[in-house]
XYZ file of C-alpha atoms in Angstrom:
761
model
C -1.406 -31.067 15.208
C 0.576 -32.774 17.984
C -1.497 -32.436 21.160
C 1.351 -33.553 23.425
C 3.620 -30.867 22.044
C 0.868 -28.244 22.270
C 0.036 -28.954 25.891
C 3.682 -29.508 26.798
C 4.766 -26.172 25.368
C 1.783 -24.384 26.907
C 2.635 -25.880 30.280
C 6.263 -24.824 29.924
C 5.343 -21.226 29.134
C 2.741 -21.153 31.917
C 5.247 -22.537 34.431
C 7.743 -19.853 33.443
C 5.089 -17.166 33.932
C 4.067 -18.485 37.356
C 7.675 -18.823 38.495
C 8.436 -15.222 37.566
C 5.217 -14.047 39.205
C 5.985 -15.890 42.447
C 9.532 -14.566 42.566
C 8.224 -11.016 42.535
C 5.051 -11.456 44.562
C 6.336 -9.516 47.544
C 7.370 -6.622 45.295
C 3.971 -6.638 43.630
C 2.148 -6.548 46.941
C 4.222 -3.609 48.083
C 3.540 -1.582 44.950
C 0.454 0.491 44.201
C -0.210 -0.241 40.558
C -3.723 1.131 40.286
C -4.112 3.946 37.779
C -4.855 7.316 39.266
C -8.126 9.061 38.519
C -6.236 11.541 36.354
C -4.670 8.755 34.285
C -8.039 7.056 33.850
C -9.661 10.272 32.708
C -6.856 10.954 30.234
C -7.168 7.441 28.788
C -10.944 7.828 28.392
C -10.567 11.173 26.598
C -7.968 9.763 24.194
C -10.120 6.745 23.366
C -13.247 8.832 22.823
C -11.284 11.038 20.426
C -10.200 7.970 18.479
C -13.667 6.434 18.214
C -15.825 9.529 17.925
C -17.534 9.782 14.534
C -16.456 13.419 14.092
C -12.761 12.554 14.313
C -10.245 11.101 11.911
C -6.822 10.028 13.143
C -3.892 9.694 10.728
C -1.080 10.206 13.233
C 0.380 7.179 15.015
C 3.194 7.349 17.553
C 3.483 3.741 18.680
C 3.139 0.297 17.210
C 0.205 -1.819 18.340
C 2.596 -4.768 18.821
C 3.357 -4.985 22.549
C 6.918 -6.116 21.753
C 7.746 -2.795 20.078
C 8.927 -0.953 23.176
C 9.722 2.501 21.808
C 7.933 5.066 19.675
C 8.056 4.698 15.898
C 10.424 7.661 15.638
C 12.984 5.773 17.756
C 12.863 2.461 15.869
C 15.817 1.614 13.576
C 13.550 0.081 10.958
C 10.914 1.155 8.423
C 7.309 0.653 9.538
C 4.244 2.032 7.762
C 1.177 2.243 10.002
C -2.326 2.622 8.556
C -5.044 3.669 10.986
C -8.646 2.520 11.072
C -9.791 5.982 9.984
C -7.456 6.093 6.974
C -8.626 2.688 5.839
C -12.320 3.551 6.218
C -12.012 6.900 4.439
C -10.202 5.263 1.533
C -13.252 3.039 1.012
C -11.200 -0.162 1.009
C -11.973 -3.142 3.200
C -10.091 -6.316 2.187
C -6.457 -6.485 3.293
C -5.465 -7.206 -0.312
C -7.083 -3.948 -1.453
C -5.381 -1.951 1.287
C -1.900 -3.370 0.707
C -2.099 -3.140 -3.101
C -1.926 0.648 -2.849
C 1.150 0.874 -0.633
C 4.574 1.904 -1.886
C 7.082 -0.923 -2.049
C 4.314 -3.549 -2.113
C 3.038 -5.391 -5.193
C 0.598 -8.243 -5.727
C 1.340 -11.575 -7.327
C -0.565 -14.429 -8.889
C 0.604 -18.000 -8.752
C 0.594 -21.328 -10.510
C -2.991 -22.516 -10.866
C -4.128 -18.912 -10.557
C -3.773 -18.761 -6.769
C -7.204 -17.159 -6.736
C -7.072 -16.843 -2.952
C -5.390 -13.577 -3.921
C -3.429 -12.850 -0.757
C 0.011 -13.008 -2.343
C 2.005 -9.962 -1.295
C 5.482 -8.991 -2.405
C 7.353 -6.508 -0.176
C 10.531 -4.904 -1.500
C 10.652 -7.621 -4.141
C 10.407 -10.514 -1.672
C 7.572 -12.992 -1.211
C 5.453 -12.195 1.863
C 2.348 -14.313 1.341
C 3.208 -16.389 4.427
C 4.326 -13.372 6.437
C 0.918 -12.103 7.518
C 0.344 -11.722 11.274
C -2.497 -10.815 13.600
C -1.455 -9.217 16.885
C 2.052 -10.599 16.454
C 1.062 -14.227 15.743
C 1.400 -15.695 12.257
C -1.893 -16.106 10.380
C -1.126 -19.050 8.062
C -2.831 -19.930 4.817
C -4.159 -17.977 1.857
C -7.563 -16.978 3.190
C -9.464 -13.763 2.540
C -8.744 -11.121 5.194
C -11.040 -8.210 6.085
C -10.441 -4.946 7.945
C -13.724 -4.653 9.896
C -12.012 -6.049 13.015
C -8.797 -4.059 12.635
C -7.610 -1.057 14.650
C -4.507 -0.494 12.520
C -2.323 -2.267 9.955
C 1.451 -2.223 10.265
C 3.757 -2.979 7.337
C 7.347 -3.644 8.350
C 9.895 -3.224 5.562
C 13.097 -5.249 5.511
C 13.882 -8.563 7.286
C 11.676 -8.992 10.347
C 12.860 -12.357 11.661
C 13.664 -11.048 15.147
C 9.940 -10.502 15.693
C 8.407 -12.771 13.042
C 10.654 -15.822 12.778
C 11.324 -17.688 9.541
C 10.470 -16.006 6.271
C 9.692 -12.280 6.542
C 12.651 -11.597 4.263
C 11.233 -8.485 2.610
C 9.014 -7.532 5.496
C 5.816 -8.547 7.248
C 2.233 -7.384 7.699
C 0.724 -7.237 11.182
C -2.938 -6.390 11.806
C -3.836 -5.071 15.260
C -7.346 -6.101 16.223
C -9.943 -4.135 18.156
C -10.221 -5.037 21.847
C -12.671 -4.436 24.651
C -11.856 -1.564 27.037
C -13.072 -0.157 30.340
C -12.054 3.312 29.165
C -15.187 4.132 27.200
C -18.802 3.159 26.560
C -19.960 3.613 22.983
C -21.852 2.062 20.118
C -21.439 2.707 16.416
C -23.426 1.671 13.341
C -22.156 2.100 9.763
C -24.421 1.519 6.762
C -23.185 1.988 3.199
C -24.900 1.715 -0.191
C -23.613 2.364 -3.676
C -23.215 1.437 -7.285
C -22.781 -2.180 -8.394
C -25.247 -3.385 -5.762
C -22.889 -2.339 -2.976
C -24.246 -2.802 0.543
C -22.207 -2.853 3.736
C -23.349 -2.687 7.344
C -21.235 -2.840 10.488
C -21.876 -2.543 14.223
C -19.190 -1.830 16.831
C -20.283 -1.721 20.490
C -18.006 -1.474 23.538
C -19.704 -1.756 26.939
C -18.193 -1.789 30.453
C -20.419 -4.239 32.331
C -18.920 -3.629 35.778
C -15.892 -1.860 37.206
C -13.796 -4.854 36.104
C -15.494 -6.352 33.037
C -16.080 -5.017 29.529
C -17.210 -6.463 26.221
C -16.866 -5.350 22.633
C -18.831 -6.735 19.699
C -18.048 -6.062 16.024
C -20.449 -7.429 13.397
C -20.165 -6.869 9.649
C -22.022 -7.921 6.521
C -21.214 -6.749 2.990
C -22.066 -7.589 -0.592
C -21.235 -6.076 -3.983
C -20.513 -6.771 -7.609
C -16.977 -5.953 -8.650
C -17.270 -2.361 -9.963
C -18.439 -2.438 -13.602
C -17.722 -6.186 -13.714
C -21.242 -7.550 -13.431
C -21.021 -11.258 -12.692
C -17.949 -11.015 -10.465
C -19.277 -10.854 -6.913
C -18.007 -10.416 -3.352
C -19.825 -11.211 -0.131
C -18.609 -11.029 3.495
C -20.016 -11.779 6.956
C -17.894 -11.388 10.033
C -17.898 -11.065 13.802
C -15.306 -10.201 16.434
C -16.443 -10.648 20.032
C -14.017 -9.467 22.706
C -14.103 -9.509 26.501
C -11.871 -7.912 29.132
C -11.260 -8.510 32.820
C -9.188 -5.778 34.520
C -8.577 -5.870 38.281
C -7.529 -2.191 38.015
C -4.192 -2.977 39.625
C -1.895 -5.401 37.861
C -3.861 -7.935 35.805
C -5.731 -7.725 32.492
C -7.202 -10.667 30.612
C -8.698 -10.371 27.118
C -10.503 -13.072 25.207
C -11.857 -12.814 21.691
C -13.533 -14.907 19.048
C -13.165 -14.073 15.352
C -15.203 -15.402 12.443
C -15.270 -14.443 8.777
C -17.100 -16.050 5.892
C -16.249 -14.761 2.413
C -18.014 -16.001 -0.727
C -16.956 -14.595 -4.088
C -17.422 -15.247 -7.771
C -13.792 -14.721 -8.828
C -12.659 -12.675 -11.809
C -9.193 -13.656 -13.088
C -9.083 -10.634 -15.353
C -7.882 -10.175 -18.892
C -5.342 -11.834 -21.151
C -3.207 -11.004 -24.167
C -3.798 -11.742 -27.842
C -0.803 -11.225 -30.110
C 0.954 -9.347 -27.334
C -1.891 -6.876 -26.701
C -4.054 -6.844 -23.575
C -7.758 -7.315 -24.320
C -9.395 -4.198 -22.919
C -12.969 -4.188 -21.617
C -12.987 -7.965 -21.595
C -16.393 -9.221 -20.446
C -16.723 -11.163 -17.207
C -16.420 -14.741 -18.402
C -16.743 -16.451 -14.989
C -18.845 -19.562 -15.367
C -21.954 -20.297 -13.370
C -20.659 -22.363 -10.484
C -17.309 -20.592 -10.190
C -16.562 -19.776 -6.561
C -13.957 -18.449 -4.164
C -14.919 -19.245 -0.574
C -13.017 -18.685 2.640
C -14.241 -19.425 6.154
C -12.015 -18.555 9.125
C -12.602 -18.956 12.858
C -10.210 -18.428 15.759
C -10.132 -17.837 19.488
C -7.492 -15.778 21.289
C -6.506 -15.356 24.939
C -4.287 -12.477 26.089
C -2.942 -11.959 29.600
C -1.061 -8.899 30.835
C 0.389 -8.920 34.353
C 2.433 -6.134 35.937
C 4.760 -7.766 38.443
C 6.005 -4.391 39.634
C 7.034 -1.067 38.140
C 9.980 -2.679 36.335
C 8.703 -6.127 35.287
C 5.684 -7.133 33.215
C 4.390 -10.292 31.529
C 2.291 -10.413 28.377
C 1.116 -13.640 26.784
C -1.082 -14.394 23.790
C -2.462 -17.773 22.700
C -4.556 -18.536 19.634
C -6.212 -21.546 18.031
C -7.909 -21.306 14.665
C -9.075 -23.053 11.532
C -9.740 -21.848 7.990
C -11.410 -23.661 5.120
C -10.653 -22.179 1.724
C -11.552 -23.241 -1.772
C -11.890 -21.915 -5.279
C -12.855 -23.004 -8.752
C -12.120 -20.250 -11.223
C -12.059 -19.717 -14.971
C -9.157 -18.033 -16.737
C -8.749 -16.593 -20.220
C -5.925 -17.667 -22.489
C -5.113 -15.701 -25.596
C -4.697 -17.880 -28.668
C -5.465 -18.240 -32.376
C -8.772 -19.730 -33.452
C -9.512 -21.522 -36.718
C -12.714 -22.252 -38.601
C -11.858 -25.846 -39.468
C -9.580 -28.641 -38.333
C -7.740 -28.403 -41.658
C -7.045 -24.691 -41.110
C -5.762 -25.452 -37.616
C -3.400 -28.115 -38.909
C -2.176 -25.813 -41.682
C -2.125 -22.726 -39.393
C -4.045 -20.630 -41.959
C -7.087 -18.339 -41.788
C -6.631 -17.865 -38.050
C -8.067 -15.098 -35.896
C -7.176 -13.725 -32.469
C -9.375 -14.946 -29.629
C -9.281 -16.360 -26.135
C -10.316 -19.701 -24.734
C -11.070 -20.874 -21.214
C -8.949 -22.604 -18.605
C -10.043 -24.086 -15.289
C -8.185 -23.611 -12.005
C -9.055 -24.984 -8.610
C -7.613 -25.522 -5.180
C -8.781 -26.113 -1.649
C -6.836 -25.471 1.519
C -7.757 -26.552 5.048
C -5.665 -24.844 7.709
C -5.367 -25.561 11.425
C -3.103 -23.454 13.604
C -2.122 -23.113 17.236
C 0.338 -20.594 18.629
C 1.274 -19.311 22.053
C 3.728 -16.569 22.926
C 5.013 -15.459 26.325
C 6.817 -12.140 26.713
C 8.712 -10.896 29.740
C 9.424 -7.149 29.779
C 11.871 -5.420 32.073
C 13.005 -1.838 32.490
C 16.426 -1.955 34.128
C 19.468 0.219 34.604
C 23.130 -0.780 34.466
C 25.275 2.147 35.441
C 24.094 5.089 33.380
C 22.533 2.906 30.653
C 18.773 2.396 30.712
C 17.496 -0.877 29.270
C 14.124 -1.913 27.907
C 14.576 -5.656 27.824
C 12.383 -8.338 26.292
C 12.583 -12.119 26.485
C 10.026 -13.856 24.268
C 9.225 -17.547 23.982
C 6.924 -18.895 21.287
C 5.503 -22.245 20.229
C 3.443 -22.747 17.073
C 2.017 -25.680 15.162
C 0.585 -25.154 11.666
C -0.955 -27.776 9.396
C -2.185 -27.072 5.869
C -3.903 -29.623 3.635
C -4.023 -28.632 -0.041
C -5.885 -30.294 -2.889
C -7.803 -29.719 -6.104
C -11.374 -30.219 -7.209
C -12.373 -32.926 -9.653
C -15.254 -33.166 -12.126
C -14.869 -29.449 -12.788
C -16.577 -29.709 -16.165
C -15.552 -29.337 -19.771
C -16.667 -27.273 -22.735
C -20.113 -28.413 -23.880
C -20.459 -26.402 -27.084
C -17.204 -25.969 -29.048
C -17.355 -23.386 -31.849
C -13.812 -23.368 -33.253
C -10.535 -25.249 -33.558
C -7.298 -24.416 -31.755
C -3.764 -25.794 -31.806
C -1.905 -26.126 -28.529
C 0.543 -28.313 -26.632
C -1.938 -31.170 -26.798
C -2.329 -30.854 -30.551
C -5.268 -29.683 -32.643
C -8.713 -29.971 -31.126
C -12.151 -28.462 -30.865
C -12.528 -25.576 -28.440
C -14.668 -22.589 -27.561
C -13.493 -19.234 -28.913
C -14.879 -16.364 -26.838
C -14.189 -13.842 -29.636
C -15.104 -14.646 -33.230
C -13.270 -13.726 -36.424
C -15.084 -10.376 -36.564
C -14.024 -9.398 -33.039
C -17.469 -9.980 -31.535
C -17.918 -11.600 -28.127
C -19.759 -14.915 -28.131
C -23.195 -15.058 -26.530
C -24.024 -16.986 -23.378
C -20.417 -16.551 -22.274
C -21.026 -17.616 -18.668
C -22.532 -21.026 -19.442
C -19.856 -22.713 -21.512
C -18.599 -25.072 -18.777
C -20.843 -27.008 -16.382
C -19.334 -26.725 -12.879
C -22.220 -28.365 -11.019
C -20.468 -31.703 -10.427
C -17.283 -30.338 -8.863
C -16.121 -32.111 -5.690
C -12.965 -32.149 -3.600
C -10.366 -34.479 -5.026
C -7.232 -36.055 -3.560
C -4.824 -33.906 -1.635
C -1.784 -32.462 -3.385
C 0.202 -31.684 -0.247
C -0.130 -32.247 3.482
C 2.054 -29.583 5.092
C 3.085 -29.354 8.728
C 5.356 -26.868 10.468
C 6.082 -26.969 14.194
C 8.403 -24.457 15.826
C 9.708 -23.455 19.231
C 11.404 -20.077 19.321
C 13.235 -17.905 21.818
C 14.185 -14.287 21.270
C 16.054 -11.653 23.257
C 15.822 -7.921 22.576
C 17.354 -4.981 24.352
C 16.788 -1.289 23.682
C 19.554 0.658 25.409
C 19.468 4.378 26.113
C 23.238 4.866 26.264
C 23.204 8.656 26.479
C 20.516 11.287 26.209
C 20.926 11.267 22.421
C 22.176 7.739 21.625
C 20.019 4.624 21.592
C 21.076 1.096 20.618
C 18.896 -1.861 19.720
C 20.060 -5.481 19.666
C 17.900 -8.517 19.046
C 18.386 -12.204 18.324
C 15.885 -14.978 17.657
C 16.441 -18.736 17.550
C 13.829 -20.930 15.841
C 13.965 -24.702 16.182
C 11.516 -26.294 13.762
C 10.238 -29.650 12.513
C 8.946 -29.667 8.956
C 7.075 -32.280 6.976
C 5.332 -32.163 3.623
C 3.647 -35.152 2.053
C 3.225 -34.221 -1.598
C 1.022 -35.980 -4.118
C 2.035 -34.944 -7.610
C 2.557 -36.262 -11.096
C 4.976 -38.924 -9.855
C 2.894 -40.076 -6.905
C 3.361 -39.434 -3.207
C 6.619 -38.269 -1.683
C 7.327 -37.396 1.958
C 9.823 -34.677 2.852
C 10.852 -34.285 6.476
C 13.637 -32.282 8.080
C 14.480 -30.227 11.153
C 16.810 -27.339 11.694
C 17.627 -24.353 13.858
C 17.488 -20.835 12.463
C 19.315 -17.922 14.062
C 18.650 -14.337 13.032
C 19.413 -10.966 14.488
C 18.947 -7.241 14.210
C 21.300 -4.452 15.259
C 20.369 -0.801 15.176
C 21.648 2.542 16.347
C 19.558 5.720 16.684
C 21.083 9.151 17.285
C 18.986 12.217 18.059
C 20.639 15.125 16.257
C 17.902 17.577 17.265
C 14.782 17.256 19.372
C 12.643 14.513 17.764
C 14.910 14.313 14.693
C 16.849 11.058 14.576
C 19.408 9.419 12.336
C 19.560 5.632 12.343
C 21.455 2.694 10.893
C 20.482 -0.947 11.091
C 21.504 -4.405 9.980
C 19.101 -7.345 10.016
C 18.805 -10.884 8.714
C 16.080 -13.375 7.859
C 15.961 -16.958 6.606
C 13.568 -18.899 4.384
C 13.434 -22.669 4.623
C 13.161 -25.082 1.708
C 9.467 -25.646 1.010
C 8.385 -22.887 3.364
C 5.324 -21.828 1.370
C 2.380 -23.936 2.467
C 0.222 -23.653 -0.657
C 2.370 -25.178 -3.415
C 3.534 -28.623 -2.273
C 6.409 -29.767 -4.464
C 6.314 -26.832 -6.856
C 9.927 -25.739 -6.558
C 9.503 -22.613 -8.642
C 6.947 -21.080 -6.273
C 8.401 -21.743 -2.851
C 7.378 -25.384 -2.494
C 9.766 -28.231 -1.684
C 12.783 -28.184 -4.004
C 15.146 -31.117 -4.594
C 18.327 -31.549 -6.564
C 18.690 -33.976 -9.467
C 19.282 -36.858 -7.021
C 16.011 -36.119 -5.211
C 17.607 -34.656 -2.097
C 15.757 -31.850 -0.308
C 18.588 -31.171 2.144
C 19.463 -27.544 1.698
C 20.768 -24.622 3.640
C 18.182 -21.935 4.381
C 17.945 -18.991 2.025
C 19.502 -15.996 3.759
C 18.501 -12.359 3.454
C 20.561 -9.492 4.831
C 19.478 -5.880 4.972
C 21.605 -2.798 5.476
C 19.601 0.372 6.019
C 20.279 4.003 6.834
C 17.700 6.666 7.413
C 16.209 9.497 9.363
C 12.990 9.801 11.339
C 11.330 12.970 12.518
C 8.425 13.779 14.791
C 7.318 17.275 13.832
C 4.487 19.711 14.469
C 4.373 19.040 18.198
C 4.634 15.283 17.534
C 1.596 15.297 15.248
C 3.523 14.608 11.994
C 5.805 11.606 11.465
C 8.388 11.637 8.654
C 10.885 8.963 7.677
C 13.421 8.531 4.884
C 15.330 5.295 4.353
C 17.985 3.969 1.984
C 18.416 0.199 1.959
C 20.062 -2.777 0.294
C 18.588 -6.283 0.569
C 20.740 -9.217 -0.543
C 19.309 -12.720 -0.789
C 21.735 -15.674 -0.999
C 21.417 -19.438 -1.338
C 18.148 -19.226 -3.248
C 16.312 -22.422 -4.184
C 15.733 -22.266 -7.951
C 13.140 -23.985 -10.080
C 14.304 -25.882 -13.117
C 12.526 -23.465 -15.422
C 9.040 -24.856 -15.920
C 7.931 -24.037 -12.384
C 5.811 -27.202 -12.149
C 8.298 -29.736 -10.806
C 10.052 -30.444 -7.528
C 13.472 -30.758 -9.166
C 15.561 -27.626 -9.260
C 18.828 -26.333 -7.879
C 19.539 -25.951 -4.164
C 21.183 -22.792 -2.814
C 22.386 -21.585 -6.223
C 20.648 -18.246 -6.723
C 21.357 -14.743 -5.542
C 19.687 -11.374 -6.065
C 19.719 -7.862 -4.688
C 17.176 -5.114 -4.104
C 18.234 -1.591 -3.249
C 16.371 1.664 -3.069
C 15.039 4.588 -1.116
C 11.709 5.018 0.601
C 9.978 8.028 2.111
C 6.899 8.143 4.309
C 4.831 10.798 6.080
C 1.703 10.514 8.172
C -0.169 12.769 10.542
C -1.118 16.438 10.665
C 0.600 18.728 8.167
C -1.546 21.545 9.598
C -4.453 21.567 12.016
C -6.795 21.095 9.053
C -4.727 18.867 6.735
C -4.068 15.176 7.491
C -1.817 13.131 5.195
C -0.444 9.649 4.711
C 2.237 9.376 2.022
C 4.596 6.579 1.082
C 6.870 6.487 -1.965
C 9.586 4.076 -3.056
C 12.146 3.953 -5.832
C 13.881 0.594 -6.044
C 16.112 -1.444 -8.336
C 16.518 -5.200 -8.383
C 18.942 -7.506 -10.120
C 19.545 -11.242 -10.429
C 23.213 -11.702 -9.467
C 23.622 -15.477 -9.734
C 21.541 -18.317 -11.178
C 22.435 -21.918 -11.955
C 19.017 -22.953 -13.286
C 18.429 -19.868 -15.429
C 21.796 -18.254 -16.240
C 20.181 -16.048 -18.895
C 18.308 -14.238 -16.125
C 21.490 -12.842 -14.558
C 21.297 -9.060 -14.829
C 17.510 -8.998 -15.155
C 15.234 -7.325 -12.577
C 12.948 -9.445 -10.424
C 9.529 -10.498 -11.646
C 6.470 -8.617 -10.348
C 8.717 -5.793 -9.174
C 7.708 -2.148 -9.618
C 10.698 0.179 -9.607
C 8.602 3.215 -8.662
C 5.519 3.321 -6.490
C 3.588 5.999 -4.639
C 0.562 6.235 -2.399
C -0.760 9.517 -1.027
C -3.938 10.103 0.954
C -5.005 13.516 2.218
C -7.934 14.862 4.233
C -8.759 18.573 4.625
C -11.099 19.793 7.353
C -12.653 22.791 5.602
C -15.167 23.622 8.315
C -16.058 22.154 11.664
C -18.523 19.801 9.967
C -17.230 19.337 6.426
C -14.045 17.569 5.286
C -12.927 16.257 1.930
C -9.962 14.417 0.525
C -8.757 11.644 -1.682
C -5.906 9.362 -2.547
C -3.709 8.505 -5.492
C -1.883 5.267 -6.232
C 0.937 4.975 -8.745
C 2.715 1.733 -9.656
C 5.444 1.527 -12.257
C 5.474 -1.133 -14.944
C 6.452 -4.664 -14.032
C 6.678 -8.021 -15.755
C 5.448 -11.461 -14.825
C 7.419 -14.478 -13.727
C 8.103 -16.766 -10.813
C 9.359 -15.658 -7.390
C 13.101 -14.949 -7.208
C 13.479 -15.135 -10.997
C 14.217 -12.618 -13.702
C 11.299 -10.789 -15.268
C 10.628 -12.552 -18.560
C 6.833 -12.729 -18.608
C 4.164 -10.394 -19.958
C 4.243 -6.739 -18.988
C 1.868 -5.101 -16.542
C 1.658 -1.437 -17.611
C 2.217 1.335 -15.104
C -0.913 2.973 -13.771
C -2.198 5.896 -11.734
C -5.594 5.753 -10.028
C -7.397 8.582 -8.215
C -10.117 8.322 -5.567
C -12.080 11.018 -3.743
C -14.101 11.202 -0.546
C -16.027 13.771 1.468
C -17.551 13.696 4.941
C -20.212 15.828 6.619
C -21.154 15.856 10.305
C -24.881 16.395 10.771
C -24.534 16.275 14.551
C -22.238 15.099 17.318
C -23.379 11.566 16.578
C -24.282 11.427 12.892
C -21.792 11.532 9.995
C -22.026 10.777 6.297
C -19.245 9.921 3.882
C -19.228 9.764 0.080
C -16.530 7.757 -1.730
C -15.883 8.184 -5.452
C -13.596 5.357 -6.504
C -11.404 5.380 -9.632
C -12.601 8.842 -10.595
C -11.500 8.614 -14.234
C -12.738 5.026 -14.646
C -9.288 3.806 -15.657
C -8.887 0.160 -16.605
C -5.663 -0.977 -14.980
C -3.982 -4.244 -14.092
C -2.451 -5.144 -10.751
C -0.592 -8.369 -11.489
C 0.090 -11.101 -14.011
C 1.497 -14.614 -14.307
C 4.582 -15.744 -16.222
C 2.119 -16.358 -19.070
C -0.741 -13.865 -19.581
C -3.525 -16.206 -18.441
C -4.118 -14.028 -15.377
C -4.037 -10.279 -15.886
C -5.807 -9.125 -12.742
C -8.043 -6.084 -13.279
C -8.179 -3.354 -10.634
C -11.513 -1.973 -9.481
C -13.251 0.336 -11.935
C -15.300 3.430 -11.102
C -17.698 3.261 -8.147
C -19.782 5.573 -5.944
C -20.620 4.710 -2.343
C -22.374 6.576 0.463
C -21.953 5.634 4.128
C -23.907 6.850 7.144
C -22.351 6.456 10.599
C -24.299 6.847 13.832
C -22.730 6.702 17.273
C -24.687 6.109 20.465
């Protein structure tokens, strides 16, 4: 990280803030900005309702991102918001689990297994680098948990005006819990269940004085993957937040976040002769691991200059250390003897083991300054935003060495390396070998040389204006300019190579919203986003997966990939603004795609030669259908097609890899009595096939699946609540993602039962 640039950019943003503040000091002194007693009381009541253990909130009117200046119903874009209560009642905790259920979102694997797992695909577009926390990018592939989250927002369609580079299919933004003067409460959650499940969390918000408050969130959790004994998950986390509020015009929040996740990874099943091996045993070796440790500190400042002008800034510094060593299964043919293997006779279907490892050390700094203004020009009312941002991300990737080899071969196999001795996990009679978890000695594994040293530094400026032209007509216009410096020192099969370039990206968003009836809007929008060559930080010079891509002469100079989205829809706020409904039709076109040469392993490919399109419809509902019935529903029906390809012309006309044409998620909660509520959720994902990003689907098929979950809650008192979660009610074995070869066929969670007791004090 460049310290001069960090401190220089911070000083620039701070100077801008102080200049604006000084210019309006007289106005500020003449204004009375203190909240009235009535306003304070109303805020306290609302917050108590949100955090009381007897309540469950599914309805959301506003985004938690301070830059989103209007209600969700007035935004000319598709945003799905998941509340803390929805997430808790579903029984899910990791961000990957939460997002895997959502319509229009699928999971991916990656070369080398990418066991970090946080690879999201939104509307067919890679989004693994488009994960944000409170509006700042959260780089890297670390494990992410929901214990510290107030709500999760999934933006669909290009989001570059807010997010910057990437974000071509959308972005994910988690809104964290913050300290508040508005309430004084403590909450303890303790859960136990099948598969050695244990989870405990504490959330305490305390006003210390009239001006200071603190909030502490602590979580610890441990479990075996449901019905996958030997695959384990363990989490410990803390979020400590503090607030200073002068009760007039200034608020300052600070927080510290820490999460340590230690798993024994399970890379799932594989195929033998085109058939998925069902009920495959957990074959993870002793010594396999998936560890992620993240720590960050954040400073937020909100200053009301006067009734019309406000400043909000956020600054974060963080580090994550991630690493995994995982075992995969590869379907193959086993032979009794070397002669049989050479002659390809007397073979039997089986699977053998592969080893996959990676480490990733991430350091990130980002600061963002936002100036808000509510102005009027003639009869037009403006909500105006100027936002400046500086960020510096560095990611060091590498692999582990001395990861062990098979100690006790029991068969012969024939592969790309020829005929050799191997270990066949299934014998000729279809029986699983004994001692399956001790075939490879992992005890000597150590970090090896780096494979890529990635750095991305950016200064950005954006302008947004929401214009209330008439009582019924609203316009939105936004533009963002990103000036970046990129470098990536790769260390691959052909030695080290340094790639460096700089560029300026310009993206915009135009939208119009027309209110045809009270709280029923029609909207149209057009937005763009750009992806840079080598923008994915985890793959170095792997052109086929978003790493640096060169042409046959070794040049990495390329135009950015461009995504354009045209969207039409309607949004409604019904039932006295307690039910939100949206329907959208969209078309996403991606041009100038960097294409891998076909193998996916090499840096050489084709620059700006690919093109594809995704189009579809999406519907979403959340809130109160009746006083007793809360719902959250999202459904998508999409089509994708490769339109142009120089590297893989046979893929033209094919759908995208890891793309589900139909998907549905529905969660409902019914309050039967004052103390008893029950509900559940269902997830449906249509079939999809494996492959690389932005390529045609030519890999193994992931079957469609439908999974049902149930929950029930009972309030014993004003302060004590219990909840029972019954996961995967019918114990369905299903698969969430695959690779372009069936070495990774990720298995979704099997049946589980969990009971949680919540006490508020």
